[in-house]
Structures are given as C-alpha cells and as structure tokens.
C-alpha cells in the first residue's frame, strides 16, 4: 500500500473516533480474511461489530423466549458500572470480547 493510503486511513480513523481496541480488531480481521489484491480504506473502516447487550432481566427474558439456558450468556463489565451486562457466549467468543471493557 502507498504512503498516501496510510495517510488517508489514519485521517479517517481519527475522524470516525475509532477506539484502539476496535481498530486492533478491524486490522486483525482484515489481515485474517482479506482476499483481494488491493486493500481499501473501507475494508478496514466498514467493520462494524455489533452484538446485543442485555441487562440481567433482558437476558433472562431472552433465554426464556429462545428456550435457552442462562448458561448461554456471559457477563461483561463496562467501565465502572455496578452491574454487568450480558451477551451471548457465542458473540463473546466470535468477537473476542474481554471480560471487561
């Protein structure tokens, strides 16, 4: 890639406010899955990982609705919040989410 490419990529990362953790994930994901000859800025910035974040009550309702067990969910601490939020364990593994953000 050219020096201009990385200059524009750096500018776009800065303007979009992408966090260090999200950038690290995006770059690793592109490196692991990229198949084209020419990398584009969109290949890096278009990665938008989303998973459902639930309170304990929402997690219990979701499990009941899906006929699942609460063991299918994992707690996730965000900042200094008193209580954790819950995500599906498969999402936690898929997106390599840490136990705390």
PDB file of C-alpha atoms in Angstrom:
ATOM      1  CA  UNK A   1       0.000   0.000   0.000  1.00  0.00           C
ATOM      2  CA  UNK A   2       1.138   3.535  -0.673  1.00  0.00           C
ATOM      3  CA  UNK A   3       2.121   6.163   1.852  1.00  0.00           C
ATOM      4  CA  UNK A   4      -0.927   8.195   0.728  1.00  0.00           C
ATOM      5  CA  UNK A   5      -3.225   5.248   1.514  1.00  0.00           C
ATOM      6  CA  UNK A   6      -1.984   5.073   5.111  1.00  0.00           C
ATOM      7  CA  UNK A   7      -2.196   8.840   5.463  1.00  0.00           C
ATOM      8  CA  UNK A   8      -5.865   8.836   4.404  1.00  0.00           C
ATOM      9  CA  UNK A   9      -6.590   5.764   6.536  1.00  0.00           C
ATOM     10  CA  UNK A  10      -5.068   7.463   9.590  1.00  0.00           C
ATOM     11  CA  UNK A  11      -7.127  10.597   8.937  1.00  0.00           C
ATOM     12  CA  UNK A  12     -10.367   8.613   8.585  1.00  0.00           C
ATOM     13  CA  UNK A  13      -9.682   6.582  11.737  1.00  0.00           C
ATOM     14  CA  UNK A  14      -9.146   9.821  13.637  1.00  0.00           C
ATOM     15  CA  UNK A  15     -12.292  11.469  12.263  1.00  0.00           C
ATOM     16  CA  UNK A  16     -14.516   8.463  12.946  1.00  0.00           C
ATOM     17  CA  UNK A  17     -13.294   8.210  16.535  1.00  0.00           C
ATOM     18  CA  UNK A  18     -12.472   4.521  16.226  1.00  0.00           C
ATOM     19  CA  UNK A  19     -11.163   3.201  19.546  1.00  0.00           C
ATOM     20  CA  UNK A  20      -7.792   1.464  19.802  1.00  0.00           C
ATOM     21  CA  UNK A  21      -9.493  -1.847  20.613  1.00  0.00           C
ATOM     22  CA  UNK A  22     -11.865  -1.590  17.642  1.00  0.00           C
ATOM     23  CA  UNK A  23      -9.013  -0.619  15.302  1.00  0.00           C
ATOM     24  CA  UNK A  24      -6.918  -3.541  16.550  1.00  0.00           C
ATOM     25  CA  UNK A  25      -9.841  -5.899  15.947  1.00  0.00           C
ATOM     26  CA  UNK A  26     -10.547  -4.429  12.493  1.00  0.00           C
ATOM     27  CA  UNK A  27      -6.940  -4.655  11.328  1.00  0.00           C
ATOM     28  CA  UNK A  28      -6.560  -8.210  12.612  1.00  0.00           C
ATOM     29  CA  UNK A  29      -9.844  -9.197  10.976  1.00  0.00           C
ATOM     30  CA  UNK A  30      -8.762  -7.718   7.632  1.00  0.00           C
ATOM     31  CA  UNK A  31      -5.375  -9.443   7.865  1.00  0.00           C
ATOM     32  CA  UNK A  32      -7.043 -12.777   8.630  1.00  0.00           C
ATOM     33  CA  UNK A  33      -9.730 -12.594   5.937  1.00  0.00           C
ATOM     34  CA  UNK A  34      -8.546 -10.269   3.155  1.00  0.00           C
ATOM     35  CA  UNK A  35      -8.572 -11.903  -0.301  1.00  0.00           C
ATOM     36  CA  UNK A  36      -8.338  -9.067  -2.839  1.00  0.00           C
ATOM     37  CA  UNK A  37      -5.218  -7.631  -4.445  1.00  0.00           C
ATOM     38  CA  UNK A  38      -5.851  -4.027  -3.410  1.00  0.00           C
ATOM     39  CA  UNK A  39      -6.777  -3.080   0.159  1.00  0.00           C
ATOM     40  CA  UNK A  40      -9.204  -0.175   0.510  1.00  0.00           C
ATOM     41  CA  UNK A  41      -9.906   2.126   3.433  1.00  0.00           C
ATOM     42  CA  UNK A  42     -13.458   0.765   3.509  1.00  0.00           C
ATOM     43  CA  UNK A  43     -12.056  -2.735   4.124  1.00  0.00           C
ATOM     44  CA  UNK A  44     -10.795  -1.509   7.487  1.00  0.00           C
ATOM     45  CA  UNK A  45     -13.431   1.065   8.454  1.00  0.00           C
ATOM     46  CA  UNK A  46     -16.511  -0.864   7.337  1.00  0.00           C
ATOM     47  CA  UNK A  47     -16.062  -3.498  10.006  1.00  0.00           C
ATOM     48  CA  UNK A  48     -18.803  -2.785  12.497  1.00  0.00           C
ATOM     49  CA  UNK A  49     -19.052  -5.465  15.120  1.00  0.00           C
ATOM     50  CA  UNK A  50     -22.378  -5.453  16.898  1.00  0.00           C
ATOM     51  CA  UNK A  51     -23.824  -7.822  19.409  1.00  0.00           C
ATOM     52  CA  UNK A  52     -26.814  -7.496  21.663  1.00  0.00           C
ATOM     53  CA  UNK A  53     -26.011  -6.187  25.146  1.00  0.00           C
ATOM     54  CA  UNK A  54     -28.641  -7.002  27.767  1.00  0.00           C
ATOM     55  CA  UNK A  55     -29.420  -6.313  31.389  1.00  0.00           C
ATOM     56  CA  UNK A  56     -29.866  -9.337  33.650  1.00  0.00           C
ATOM     57  CA  UNK A  57     -33.671  -9.160  33.290  1.00  0.00           C
ATOM     58  CA  UNK A  58     -33.416  -8.848  29.483  1.00  0.00           C
ATOM     59  CA  UNK A  59     -31.030 -11.808  29.399  1.00  0.00           C
ATOM     60  CA  UNK A  60     -33.457 -13.943  31.452  1.00  0.00           C
ATOM     61  CA  UNK A  61     -36.363 -12.959  29.179  1.00  0.00           C
ATOM     62  CA  UNK A  62     -34.313 -13.646  26.058  1.00  0.00           C
ATOM     63  CA  UNK A  63     -33.286 -17.075  27.357  1.00  0.00           C
ATOM     64  CA  UNK A  64     -36.900 -17.948  28.160  1.00  0.00           C
ATOM     65  CA  UNK A  65     -38.092 -16.714  24.765  1.00  0.00           C
ATOM     66  CA  UNK A  66     -35.426 -18.707  22.921  1.00  0.00           C
ATOM     67  CA  UNK A  67     -35.828 -21.798  25.086  1.00  0.00           C
ATOM     68  CA  UNK A  68     -32.188 -21.416  26.038  1.00  0.00           C
ATOM     69  CA  UNK A  69     -30.289 -21.605  29.295  1.00  0.00           C
ATOM     70  CA  UNK A  70     -28.787 -18.619  31.059  1.00  0.00           C
ATOM     71  CA  UNK A  71     -25.523 -20.584  30.693  1.00  0.00           C
ATOM     72  CA  UNK A  72     -25.600 -19.478  27.036  1.00  0.00           C
ATOM     73  CA  UNK A  73     -24.817 -15.907  28.167  1.00  0.00           C
ATOM     74  CA  UNK A  74     -21.685 -14.306  29.576  1.00  0.00           C
ATOM     75  CA  UNK A  75     -21.353 -11.284  31.858  1.00  0.00           C
ATOM     76  CA  UNK A  76     -19.431  -8.287  30.592  1.00  0.00           C
ATOM     77  CA  UNK A  77     -18.327  -5.369  32.759  1.00  0.00           C
ATOM     78  CA  UNK A  78     -18.361  -1.970  31.089  1.00  0.00           C
ATOM     79  CA  UNK A  79     -16.435   0.799  32.789  1.00  0.00           C
ATOM     80  CA  UNK A  80     -17.273   1.338  36.448  1.00  0.00           C
ATOM     81  CA  UNK A  81     -20.886   0.142  36.177  1.00  0.00           C
ATOM     82  CA  UNK A  82     -22.200  -1.533  39.319  1.00  0.00           C
ATOM     83  CA  UNK A  83     -23.736  -4.432  37.420  1.00  0.00           C
ATOM     84  CA  UNK A  84     -22.507  -6.358  34.416  1.00  0.00           C
ATOM     85  CA  UNK A  85     -24.339  -6.518  31.124  1.00  0.00           C
ATOM     86  CA  UNK A  86     -24.881  -9.818  29.356  1.00  0.00           C
ATOM     87  CA  UNK A  87     -24.000 -11.021  25.853  1.00  0.00           C
ATOM     88  CA  UNK A  88     -24.381 -14.369  24.153  1.00  0.00           C
ATOM     89  CA  UNK A  89     -21.320 -16.538  24.780  1.00  0.00           C
ATOM     90  CA  UNK A  90     -21.046 -17.263  21.063  1.00  0.00           C
ATOM     91  CA  UNK A  91     -20.763 -13.492  20.401  1.00  0.00           C
ATOM     92  CA  UNK A  92     -18.190 -13.119  23.179  1.00  0.00           C
ATOM     93  CA  UNK A  93     -16.076 -15.816  21.564  1.00  0.00           C
ATOM     94  CA  UNK A  94     -16.717 -14.711  17.947  1.00  0.00           C
ATOM     95  CA  UNK A  95     -15.711 -11.111  18.618  1.00  0.00           C
ATOM     96  CA  UNK A  96     -13.082 -11.960  21.243  1.00  0.00           C
ATOM     97  CA  UNK A  97     -14.711  -9.714  23.796  1.00  0.00           C
ATOM     98  CA  UNK A  98     -12.782  -9.338  27.047  1.00  0.00           C
ATOM     99  CA  UNK A  99     -14.470  -9.808  30.418  1.00  0.00           C
ATOM    100  CA  UNK A 100     -14.334  -6.057  30.981  1.00  0.00           C
ATOM    101  CA  UNK A 101     -14.265  -3.009  28.694  1.00  0.00           C
TER     102      UNK A 101
END
